[in-house]
Amino acid sequence: MEKFTTLTAIAAYYPRANVDTDLIIRVERCAKVEKGGLGKYAFEMARFLPDGSDNPEFPLNNGPFRQARILVGNINFGCGSSREMAVWAIAGMGIRCVIAPSFGEIFFGNCFQNGLLPVILPQATVEKIGAALEADPANAKLTVDLERQVVVAPDKSEHAFAIEPLRKKALLEGLDEIGLTRLREAEIAAFQQKDRLKRPWVYV
Amino acid sequence: MGKTLFEKIWDEHVVADLGGGASLLHVDRHYLHELCISRGFPTLHERGLPVRNPDLTFATPDHVISSAPGRTGGAFPWSIKVMDTMRIETAKAGIRLFDIDQDGQGILHVIGPELGLTLPGTTVICGDSHTCTNGALGALAFGIGISEVVHILATQTIVQRKPKTMRANLEGTMARGVYSKDLILALIGKIGAAGGAGHAIEYAGSAVRALDLEARMTLCNLSIELGSKTGMVAPDEKTYAYVKGRRFAPAGAQYDAAVAHWKTLATDADAKFDAEVSLQVSGLPPQITWGTSPEDVIGVDGRIPEPGHVSKSDALAYMGLKAGDRIAGTKVDRVFIGSCTNSRVSDLRIAAEVARGRKVAKHVEAWIVPGSVGVKKEAEAEGLHEVFLAAGFQWREPGCSMCVGVNEEWAAPKARCVSTSNRNFVGRQGPEVRTHLASPAMAAAAAIAGEIADVRQFMS
């Protein structure tokens, strides 16, 4: 997995609430398109007009925001379906970090599996940062420092965020979760051996 | 202090404490649909890893298969390839596969309980967000992405952080024409699509105890639309009776031992939840959504609310509706009765009661997609298919169909569809399609009236 340490990049604000993973990537793309090809279909229903041209109302279609590597969203970002292709699609657009007041639970977990950092900040902070990005596109850069757990806004104000320690370590070091769990094979085998006696009906 | 149902099941499945709040949990039941296999197994092979517990892994096709009568598999070259991959990989790994037309095939969250695979106190995990449906039996059940599917295939465990707990107290008596679908839609409307974020929900209260198991599955199914980790109902006598005699359920002395264990799972009287919410269900009207999030919901006798946020103005524009208008009387083009939310035999009985002796409006195309081969057979044995066919509904083959639309079973752009499924998201049932979520009774009423209608007017 790709490491995440510190990222200073253009950030785009997409204020829509409840952005669901169906909106991020259509389901038939998930089934048909290879992992590396999903970026061009990310947000396709919002990003493109029915004739295939860019929708000027989609924030990431405008000026410097086309190069955004940080996405600032609204509540419940990535809600809905478990499709990990939503993360692959966003990553395929070049995004490495999403900042929002809250996230869909499964999307949030999927981000960590792909070296993408989801950051939760209070709604008022997110809205303030979003407004600053919109007000001054030429200066629409944020720094996300995972080691220090802060987001630095364009006005240099710093906003601390929480992250669970194991997830932080995994991102900083690019750790492989399956590899780590396989080191615990003896514990898994011991659990099952005991459990088979306690709950034999589970093992069909 | 006592423990909640959720905490008891969680604690019983901890293989290792990973520190910092993370735990390694044992997975008792891993369900695979065909896309989990086609997307997950290549990674497993790249890493040279075997499936650790094929005995605890179960597969069926539901997403990409056609629901057309007489279907033989996927409808497109790519979906036929997905089906082939599913058959080859499950055979090689020794995973039980419930294939097309075989007993057991169906939507994963329908067949899990139906086959007696989902049991109280088990962990049930699947690469599908509506896995929470299985929580109706008192299981800890949730959806995951493909990376975690591969992790489970390789290790039969999953790394998890303990969510907070929430109890949703549903009290009162449902009026005629109101079902568990209406209860959960009303709850989502009340606390919002992120109202359960970061929590595992236990549904409790007199209204929940009164529900049969299939209705509890509908309730738990929409937990993910509350943003919650999962939803569950404590097992009770109804649960034990539901499980008894099912294909993979324990029998004889083992059943008795299992029930004795399951009886210890209910939340202790002195257990504390991190949050409590409540809903009074007496007097609640049938519900229907008007927007593009399940939280955009009103009673069928209500008016479309003024948008309070830019997202809601966008939703109204997408849906082609005006604030202040009555929702009833809105013309519909399509009706879909199916999905892991509402495709069980009890759902079909409810819809058939409305459809019996009536006709689907001429301009409406209405589909019934049973949730499984088992449901289809049971419904046909009762003659429900004849009721639907006589009324002008299509009687189709089991699968996810128009709920997720991955098989391109879509409505036409700008078509309006009343659907018993779980998501009214933009484009969910096809590009530009306008979805209204409702109960099977409300969907059947819409098919017959040709417009959104109050099902209570169809009941004597």
XYZ file of C-alpha atoms in Angstrom:
664
model
C 0.000 0.000 0.000
C 1.182 3.526 -0.848
C 2.350 5.487 2.198
C 0.724 8.707 3.336
C 2.822 11.159 5.322
C 2.323 14.825 4.471
C 0.411 16.191 1.493
C 0.344 19.815 0.340
C -1.968 20.135 -2.638
C -4.841 21.939 -4.303
C -8.103 21.196 -2.522
C -11.579 21.353 -4.063
C -14.838 21.868 -2.158
C -17.867 19.744 -3.059
C -20.584 20.855 -0.607
C -23.229 18.300 -1.532
C -24.467 16.386 1.557
C -24.819 12.571 1.585
C -22.581 11.966 -1.440
C -23.245 8.254 -1.937
C -20.937 5.723 -3.538
C -23.405 5.232 -6.409
C -22.817 8.888 -7.265
C -19.053 8.408 -6.983
C -18.992 5.391 -9.314
C -21.866 3.762 -11.172
C -22.295 0.082 -10.361
C -21.904 -1.230 -13.894
C -18.497 0.506 -14.045
C -17.544 -1.402 -10.889
C -18.322 -4.647 -12.640
C -16.902 -3.919 -16.069
C -13.972 -1.505 -15.752
C -10.528 -2.550 -14.528
C -9.217 -0.947 -11.337
C -6.812 1.428 -13.090
C -9.478 2.734 -15.460
C -12.101 3.897 -12.965
C -10.814 7.472 -12.490
C -12.377 8.784 -15.661
C -15.813 7.568 -14.504
C -15.588 9.082 -11.005
C -18.676 11.240 -10.265
C -19.693 10.825 -13.911
C -23.349 11.732 -13.329
C -22.384 15.013 -11.646
C -19.167 15.680 -13.537
C -20.441 15.356 -17.104
C -23.546 16.560 -18.926
C -25.665 13.969 -20.759
C -23.767 14.770 -24.008
C -20.487 13.807 -22.312
C -19.094 17.345 -21.980
C -17.874 18.717 -18.651
C -20.584 20.022 -16.313
C -19.336 23.500 -15.286
C -21.277 23.207 -12.018
C -19.092 20.341 -10.807
C -16.365 21.984 -8.708
C -13.524 19.751 -9.868
C -14.113 20.828 -13.476
C -13.037 24.409 -12.853
C -9.599 26.017 -13.227
C -7.026 24.911 -10.667
C -9.485 22.488 -9.036
C -8.947 20.097 -11.943
C -5.586 19.355 -10.310
C -7.064 18.852 -6.835
C -5.519 16.075 -4.753
C -7.609 16.875 -1.674
C -11.399 16.819 -1.682
C -13.403 18.691 0.957
C -16.927 17.287 1.280
C -20.007 17.444 3.440
C -21.746 15.188 5.965
C -22.022 11.436 5.358
C -19.537 11.469 2.487
C -19.329 8.055 0.794
C -22.538 6.696 2.306
C -24.373 3.752 0.803
C -22.923 0.808 -1.060
C -19.792 -1.036 0.098
C -18.179 -0.787 -3.341
C -14.461 -0.188 -2.848
C -14.381 0.980 -6.459
C -15.624 4.339 -5.117
C -12.250 4.754 -3.421
C -10.409 3.429 -6.487
C -12.291 5.921 -8.680
C -11.501 8.896 -6.433
C -7.877 7.782 -6.192
C -7.912 7.439 -9.977
C -8.749 11.159 -10.207
C -5.598 11.842 -8.194
C -7.268 12.424 -4.803
C -5.257 11.211 -1.773
C -7.279 12.785 1.038
C -10.975 13.520 1.680
C -11.963 15.919 4.471
C -15.568 15.874 5.693
C -17.656 16.249 8.877
C -18.648 12.569 8.692
C -18.256 9.580 6.393
C -20.112 6.493 5.309
C -18.732 3.744 7.548
C -17.657 1.293 4.844
C -16.200 3.962 2.557
C -14.192 5.272 5.522
C -12.669 1.823 6.092
C -12.058 1.265 2.382
C -10.026 4.493 2.195
C -7.455 3.104 4.641
C -7.158 -0.086 2.588
C -5.994 2.014 -0.374
C -3.639 4.563 1.157
C -6.235 7.328 0.992
C -6.667 9.393 4.164
C -10.198 10.312 5.295
C -10.121 13.218 7.761
C -13.031 14.129 10.019
C -13.239 17.785 11.075
C -16.162 19.618 12.714
C -18.821 20.786 10.253
C -18.189 24.486 10.956
C -14.460 24.020 10.276
C -15.109 22.134 7.047
C -17.520 24.819 5.848
C -15.036 27.573 6.702
C -12.212 25.814 4.874
C -14.534 25.114 1.921
C -15.577 28.756 1.700
C -11.917 29.859 1.752
C -11.101 27.470 -1.098
C -14.012 28.752 -3.190
C -13.216 32.414 -2.441
C -9.623 32.247 -3.624
C -9.040 29.432 -6.147
C -5.524 30.690 -6.898
C -4.602 30.035 -3.277
C -6.717 26.922 -2.712
C -4.079 24.747 -1.116
C -4.206 22.703 2.061
C -1.550 20.773 3.902
C -2.525 17.511 5.555
C 0.142 16.396 8.008
C -0.620 12.884 9.207
C 2.315 12.650 11.602
C 1.157 15.781 13.478
C -2.540 15.066 12.765
C -3.313 18.584 11.527
C -4.862 20.200 8.470
C -3.331 23.574 7.610
C -5.855 25.928 5.962
C -4.967 28.650 3.391
C -4.940 31.235 6.213
C -2.314 29.066 8.002
C -4.743 28.115 10.772
C -4.208 24.559 11.982
C -7.023 22.097 12.642
C -6.270 18.925 14.592
C -7.922 15.643 13.651
C -8.121 12.275 15.385
C -7.022 8.977 13.875
C -6.890 5.542 15.409
C -3.202 4.658 16.112
C -3.027 1.406 14.128
C -4.505 3.079 11.050
C -2.082 5.973 11.374
C 0.880 3.614 11.580
C -0.401 1.589 8.608
C -0.680 4.711 6.436
C 2.624 6.217 7.524
C 4.494 2.975 6.914
C 2.377 1.507 4.091
C 1.722 -1.678 6.108
C -0.008 -4.740 4.690
C -2.955 -5.809 6.861
C -3.241 -9.336 5.463
C 0.458 -9.950 6.008
C 0.191 -8.756 9.606
C -2.861 -10.900 10.362
C -1.246 -13.983 8.882
C 1.458 -13.653 11.532
C -1.325 -14.416 14.021
C -2.272 -17.745 12.455
C -1.579 -19.620 15.713
C -4.028 -17.382 17.566
C -6.688 -17.859 14.884
C -6.254 -21.640 14.984
C -6.438 -21.645 18.796
C -9.603 -19.530 18.711
C -11.308 -21.923 16.306
C -10.245 -24.992 18.248
C -11.836 -23.633 21.411
C -14.844 -22.224 19.609
C -15.627 -25.547 17.933
C -16.251 -26.999 21.380
C -18.247 -24.029 22.617
C -20.341 -23.400 19.468
C -20.147 -26.560 17.321
C -23.229 -25.482 15.355
C -21.259 -22.708 13.689
C -18.926 -25.133 11.913
C -21.149 -26.702 9.269
C -22.508 -2.942 34.461
C -24.277 -5.281 32.069
C -23.500 -5.728 28.412
C -25.483 -5.104 25.259
C -26.288 -7.795 22.695
C -23.733 -6.187 20.402
C -20.981 -6.197 23.037
C -21.615 -9.844 23.947
C -21.278 -11.007 20.343
C -18.272 -8.769 19.766
C -16.460 -10.066 22.873
C -17.144 -13.668 21.932
C -15.396 -13.169 18.564
C -12.203 -11.378 19.580
C -9.230 -13.440 18.403
C -6.678 -10.810 19.392
C -6.523 -7.297 20.781
C -4.440 -5.319 18.294
C -4.096 -2.294 20.546
C -5.253 1.270 20.084
C -8.888 0.173 19.984
C -8.526 -2.314 17.138
C -9.476 -5.982 17.439
C -9.113 -9.023 15.249
C -12.554 -10.645 15.035
C -13.442 -14.157 13.901
C -15.808 -14.364 10.938
C -18.369 -17.176 11.334
C -20.119 -16.652 8.014
C -18.556 -15.115 4.916
C -21.023 -14.653 2.061
C -19.797 -14.044 -1.478
C -21.688 -12.757 -4.480
C -20.279 -13.118 -7.955
C -18.586 -9.681 -8.018
C -16.799 -10.349 -4.714
C -15.328 -13.416 -6.385
C -14.431 -11.839 -9.726
C -12.850 -8.829 -7.978
C -11.369 -10.525 -4.907
C -9.890 -13.813 -6.076
C -7.330 -12.320 -8.502
C -5.725 -10.520 -5.528
C -5.734 -13.735 -3.510
C -3.987 -15.554 -6.361
C -1.462 -12.747 -6.907
C -0.445 -13.210 -3.297
C -0.452 -16.978 -3.531
C -2.921 -17.353 -0.662
C -5.440 -20.185 -0.216
C -8.997 -19.755 1.116
C -8.491 -20.483 4.803
C -12.012 -21.675 5.650
C -14.053 -22.722 2.611
C -16.386 -24.442 5.114
C -17.433 -21.050 6.498
C -17.705 -19.389 3.082
C -20.893 -19.474 0.974
C -21.557 -18.128 -2.505
C -24.475 -17.392 -4.783
C -24.980 -15.225 -7.848
C -27.391 -12.350 -7.279
C -25.949 -9.076 -8.623
C -25.147 -9.528 -12.322
C -27.620 -12.250 -13.240
C -30.660 -11.448 -15.301
C -34.077 -11.697 -13.635
C -35.793 -12.396 -16.968
C -38.017 -15.489 -17.021
C -36.030 -18.346 -18.561
C -32.689 -16.714 -17.797
C -29.617 -18.871 -17.926
C -27.080 -16.493 -16.378
C -25.568 -13.117 -17.066
C -27.104 -10.982 -19.779
C -23.853 -9.651 -21.285
C -20.470 -11.098 -22.319
C -18.819 -9.469 -19.292
C -21.379 -10.842 -16.864
C -21.153 -14.329 -18.361
C -17.402 -14.113 -17.678
C -18.096 -13.077 -14.081
C -20.375 -16.109 -13.693
C -17.714 -18.424 -15.131
C -15.118 -17.043 -12.720
C -17.517 -17.602 -9.818
C -18.053 -21.259 -10.753
C -14.377 -22.002 -11.352
C -13.105 -20.311 -8.195
C -15.708 -21.763 -5.838
C -15.138 -25.260 -7.234
C -11.360 -24.969 -6.879
C -11.562 -23.618 -3.332
C -14.279 -26.022 -2.195
C -16.752 -23.228 -1.393
C -20.465 -24.111 -1.347
C -22.133 -22.438 -4.325
C -25.900 -22.069 -4.714
C -26.009 -21.640 -8.469
C -28.805 -20.536 -10.782
C -31.965 -22.639 -10.450
C -30.521 -24.621 -7.558
C -32.219 -24.688 -4.190
C -30.624 -21.956 -2.160
C -29.882 -19.475 -4.957
C -31.106 -15.982 -4.288
C -30.148 -12.630 -2.879
C -27.465 -13.327 -0.258
C -29.316 -11.547 2.541
C -32.452 -13.499 1.737
C -30.794 -16.926 1.572
C -28.550 -16.488 4.635
C -31.493 -16.635 7.050
C -33.599 -18.877 4.778
C -30.961 -21.632 4.702
C -30.251 -21.424 8.420
C -26.731 -20.161 7.747
C -27.262 -16.909 9.598
C -27.712 -17.827 13.247
C -28.089 -15.772 16.423
C -24.766 -14.754 17.921
C -22.779 -15.274 14.717
C -20.636 -12.785 12.850
C -21.906 -12.510 9.272
C -19.770 -10.519 6.869
C -20.122 -9.910 3.149
C -18.886 -7.527 0.498
C -22.298 -5.929 0.311
C -23.571 -3.087 2.464
C -26.972 -4.663 3.135
C -25.418 -7.537 5.060
C -26.888 -5.783 8.116
C -30.187 -7.463 7.116
C -28.908 -10.591 8.869
C -28.873 -8.701 12.170
C -32.596 -9.486 12.437
C -31.645 -12.885 13.862
C -29.422 -11.377 16.516
C -26.256 -11.750 14.442
C -23.468 -9.176 14.195
C -23.622 -8.540 10.461
C -22.094 -5.835 8.303
C -20.796 -5.076 4.824
C -17.182 -4.527 3.768
C -15.113 -3.630 0.704
C -13.109 -5.947 -1.514
C -9.803 -5.560 0.366
C -11.460 -6.878 3.514
C -13.156 -9.673 1.534
C -9.664 -10.822 0.545
C -8.513 -10.475 4.150
C -11.317 -12.777 5.316
C -10.724 -15.288 2.542
C -7.076 -15.500 3.615
C -7.496 -15.417 7.402
C -11.210 -15.932 8.334
C -10.845 -12.802 10.470
C -11.362 -9.081 10.107
C -9.703 -6.097 11.778
C -12.344 -3.922 13.400
C -12.762 -0.930 15.687
C -15.614 -1.162 18.138
C -18.413 1.231 17.194
C -20.550 2.996 19.792
C -23.921 1.480 20.632
C -27.343 2.954 19.991
C -30.760 1.646 20.944
C -33.699 2.530 18.727
C -36.885 2.128 20.755
C -39.890 1.575 18.519
C -43.029 1.673 20.613
C -46.707 1.382 19.825
C -48.898 -0.504 17.368
C -48.730 -0.184 13.599
C -51.970 0.816 11.896
C -53.369 -1.210 9.005
C -51.421 -0.542 5.807
C -48.228 0.179 7.765
C -45.287 -2.253 7.779
C -41.743 -2.495 9.091
C -40.531 -0.725 5.917
C -42.552 2.301 6.986
C -41.085 2.177 10.502
C -37.497 2.210 9.338
C -38.102 4.868 6.665
C -39.755 7.043 9.312
C -36.797 6.523 11.655
C -34.342 7.504 8.897
C -36.484 10.575 8.223
C -36.417 11.457 11.904
C -32.700 11.063 12.708
C -31.230 11.437 9.197
C -29.141 9.340 6.818
C -26.125 9.878 9.071
C -28.135 9.572 12.301
C -26.585 6.225 13.138
C -23.031 7.055 12.003
C -20.380 5.364 14.115
C -22.951 3.237 15.964
C -24.217 -0.311 16.051
C -27.986 -0.099 16.462
C -30.174 -2.452 18.434
C -33.865 -2.190 17.558
C -36.018 -2.695 20.617
C -39.448 -1.896 21.964
C -42.930 -3.318 21.713
C -43.274 -2.608 17.986
C -40.120 -4.599 17.212
C -41.085 -7.540 19.428
C -44.408 -7.706 17.549
C -42.694 -8.077 14.160
C -42.113 -11.505 12.645
C -38.584 -12.395 11.559
C -38.970 -11.380 7.918
C -40.305 -7.970 8.922
C -37.332 -7.592 11.288
C -35.043 -8.293 8.313
C -36.602 -5.347 6.458
C -36.024 -3.209 9.535
C -32.368 -4.219 9.868
C -31.804 -4.006 6.102
C -32.063 -0.224 6.104
C -29.635 0.208 9.025
C -26.927 1.125 6.543
C -29.196 3.917 5.262
C -28.954 5.355 8.780
C -25.189 5.422 8.340
C -24.791 2.851 11.100
C -22.315 0.014 11.282
C -25.081 -2.510 11.666
C -28.560 -3.066 13.038
C -29.751 -5.986 15.112
C -32.665 -7.400 17.066
C -32.176 -9.553 20.159
C -33.148 -13.176 19.489
C -36.369 -14.366 21.143
C -38.781 -17.303 20.899
C -39.795 -16.155 17.418
C -36.156 -16.300 16.335
C -35.555 -19.801 17.719
C -38.730 -21.022 16.010
C -37.692 -19.374 12.735
C -34.279 -21.058 12.752
C -35.512 -24.542 13.690
C -35.464 -27.109 10.892
C -33.651 -24.966 8.338
C -31.105 -26.631 6.075
C -27.887 -25.612 7.835
C -29.342 -24.894 11.270
C -28.395 -27.089 14.224
C -30.774 -29.965 14.923
C -31.607 -32.186 17.888
C -29.425 -31.840 20.955
C -27.221 -29.308 19.170
C -30.261 -27.106 18.532
C -31.122 -27.224 22.242
C -27.548 -26.349 23.182
C -27.556 -23.504 20.652
C -30.832 -22.076 21.973
C -29.474 -22.215 25.516
C -26.491 -20.197 24.321
C -28.617 -17.753 22.305
C -30.731 -17.069 25.388
C -27.681 -15.507 27.047
C -27.229 -12.954 24.265
C -30.003 -10.453 24.969
C -28.942 -7.058 26.283
C -28.698 -7.035 30.084
C -31.241 -4.872 31.920
C -28.502 -2.663 33.361
C -26.524 -2.275 30.125
C -25.959 1.284 28.934
C -26.100 2.427 25.316
C -24.046 5.368 24.085
C -27.179 6.789 22.493
C -30.927 6.174 22.587
C -33.467 7.224 19.967
C -37.169 6.533 19.825
C -40.068 6.416 17.416
C -43.767 6.236 18.254
C -45.272 4.010 15.576
C -48.955 4.317 16.526
C -50.628 6.698 14.101
C -47.738 6.573 11.630
C -49.026 6.720 8.008
C -47.492 4.674 5.151
C -44.205 6.304 4.137
C -42.743 7.216 0.752
C -39.561 9.025 -0.252
C -39.575 12.160 -2.386
C -35.834 12.888 -2.846
C -32.481 11.240 -3.496
C -31.598 10.132 0.030
C -33.685 7.725 2.127
C -33.964 10.520 4.707
C -36.140 12.462 2.218
C -39.300 10.730 3.370
C -42.878 11.765 4.215
C -46.219 10.147 4.941
C -48.167 9.365 1.775
C -50.783 11.906 2.915
C -48.116 14.624 3.202
C -46.752 17.428 1.051
C -43.234 17.706 -0.358
C -41.224 19.887 2.048
C -39.392 23.102 1.248
C -35.702 22.380 0.617
C -33.540 23.508 3.508
C -30.197 22.903 1.807
C -28.750 23.120 -1.702
C -28.566 19.281 -1.739
C -32.342 19.138 -1.275
C -33.043 21.687 -4.045
C -30.919 19.515 -6.322
C -32.910 16.478 -5.183
C -36.249 18.102 -6.035
C -34.981 19.149 -9.470
C -33.695 15.621 -10.126
C -36.998 14.106 -9.034
C -39.068 16.561 -11.084
C -41.147 17.544 -8.037
C -42.233 20.835 -6.484
C -42.131 21.768 -2.808
C -45.613 22.155 -1.388
C -47.236 19.619 -3.724
C -48.991 16.537 -2.425
C -46.931 13.395 -3.069
C -50.047 11.279 -3.666
C -51.270 11.525 -7.236
C -47.759 11.736 -8.733
C -47.841 9.647 -11.919
C -45.537 6.615 -12.000
C -44.057 4.613 -14.887
C -42.499 1.636 -13.188
C -42.988 -0.452 -10.065
C -40.371 -2.796 -8.627
C -41.212 -5.247 -5.852
C -38.082 -7.097 -4.817
C -34.567 -6.644 -3.303
C -32.995 -7.806 -0.044
C -35.295 -5.296 1.659
C -38.671 -6.629 0.561
C -38.636 -9.788 -1.564
C -39.540 -12.457 0.981
C -42.706 -14.483 0.872
C -44.376 -12.330 3.530
C -43.672 -9.257 1.379
C -45.165 -10.949 -1.657
C -48.263 -11.956 0.312
C -48.767 -8.317 1.304
C -48.409 -7.125 -2.290
C -50.676 -9.898 -3.580
C -53.387 -8.894 -1.116
C -53.455 -5.443 -2.766
C -53.154 -6.815 -6.318
C -55.783 -9.549 -6.014
C -58.658 -8.978 -8.434
C -57.221 -5.680 -9.671
C -55.248 -4.593 -12.750
C -51.931 -2.788 -13.130
C -52.533 0.617 -14.780
C -51.965 0.463 -18.542
C -49.026 2.883 -18.573
C -47.148 1.102 -15.756
C -44.605 -1.727 -16.109
C -44.594 -3.605 -12.817
C -42.126 -6.305 -11.789
C -42.146 -8.868 -9.015
C -38.678 -10.314 -8.373
C -38.741 -12.942 -5.606
C -35.708 -12.928 -3.334
C -34.720 -16.554 -3.782
C -35.556 -19.866 -5.415
C -37.034 -20.845 -2.050
C -39.255 -17.760 -1.913
C -40.340 -18.268 -5.524
C -41.314 -21.886 -4.918
C -43.199 -21.068 -1.735
C -45.051 -18.180 -3.406
C -45.969 -20.368 -6.363
C -47.210 -23.117 -4.046
C -49.553 -20.529 -2.543
C -50.643 -19.317 -5.994
C -49.306 -15.787 -5.469
C -47.709 -15.751 -8.924
C -51.147 -16.299 -10.460
C -52.514 -13.292 -8.588
C -49.687 -11.130 -9.901
C -49.819 -12.432 -13.461
C -53.604 -11.991 -13.614
C -53.175 -8.396 -12.462
C -50.562 -7.713 -15.150
C -47.354 -7.861 -13.086
C -44.272 -9.626 -14.467
C -43.244 -12.656 -12.368
C -39.460 -12.900 -12.639
C -36.416 -14.885 -11.477
C -34.578 -14.280 -8.157
C -31.777 -11.717 -7.904
C -30.970 -8.111 -7.009
C -32.377 -6.888 -10.317
C -33.587 -3.257 -10.354
C -32.450 -2.509 -6.823
C -28.802 -2.177 -7.791
C -29.096 -2.278 -11.581
C -25.693 -3.830 -12.187
C -27.314 -6.155 -14.734
C -28.673 -3.028 -16.447
C -32.254 -3.828 -15.489
C -33.018 -0.122 -15.461
C -35.955 2.141 -16.021
C -35.723 4.720 -18.823
C -34.195 8.168 -18.168
C -36.607 10.392 -16.183
C -38.973 7.464 -15.569
C -40.559 7.429 -12.117
C -40.360 4.137 -10.228
C -41.968 3.164 -6.945
C -39.596 0.589 -5.523
C -39.502 -1.635 -2.451
C -35.701 -1.450 -2.452
C -33.430 0.555 -0.178
C -31.805 3.371 -2.144
C -33.316 6.289 -4.034
C -29.873 7.620 -4.977
C -29.271 9.564 -8.180
C -29.039 7.070 -11.050
C -29.453 4.014 -8.825
C -32.130 2.417 -11.036
C -30.577 3.744 -14.233
C -29.326 7.141 -15.393
C -31.787 9.931 -14.492
C -34.337 7.471 -13.066
C -36.516 8.846 -10.236
C -36.942 6.315 -7.435
C -39.524 6.454 -4.646
C -38.954 3.970 -1.815
C -41.982 2.399 -0.173
C -43.406 -0.825 1.249
C -44.585 -3.707 -0.975
C -48.179 -2.707 -0.225
C -47.570 0.894 -1.331
C -45.697 -0.305 -4.426
C -48.557 -2.601 -5.432
C -51.034 0.246 -4.863
C -48.953 2.547 -7.091
C -48.890 -0.086 -9.841
C -52.663 -0.341 -9.820
C -53.467 3.345 -9.397
C -50.783 4.348 -11.930
C -49.716 7.022 -9.468
C -48.446 7.295 -5.915
C -51.437 6.244 -3.854
C -52.360 5.633 -0.234
C -52.579 1.852 0.109
C -55.086 2.232 2.953
C -57.668 3.143 0.306
C -57.146 -0.303 -1.226
C -57.889 -2.112 2.001
C -61.340 -3.034 3.139
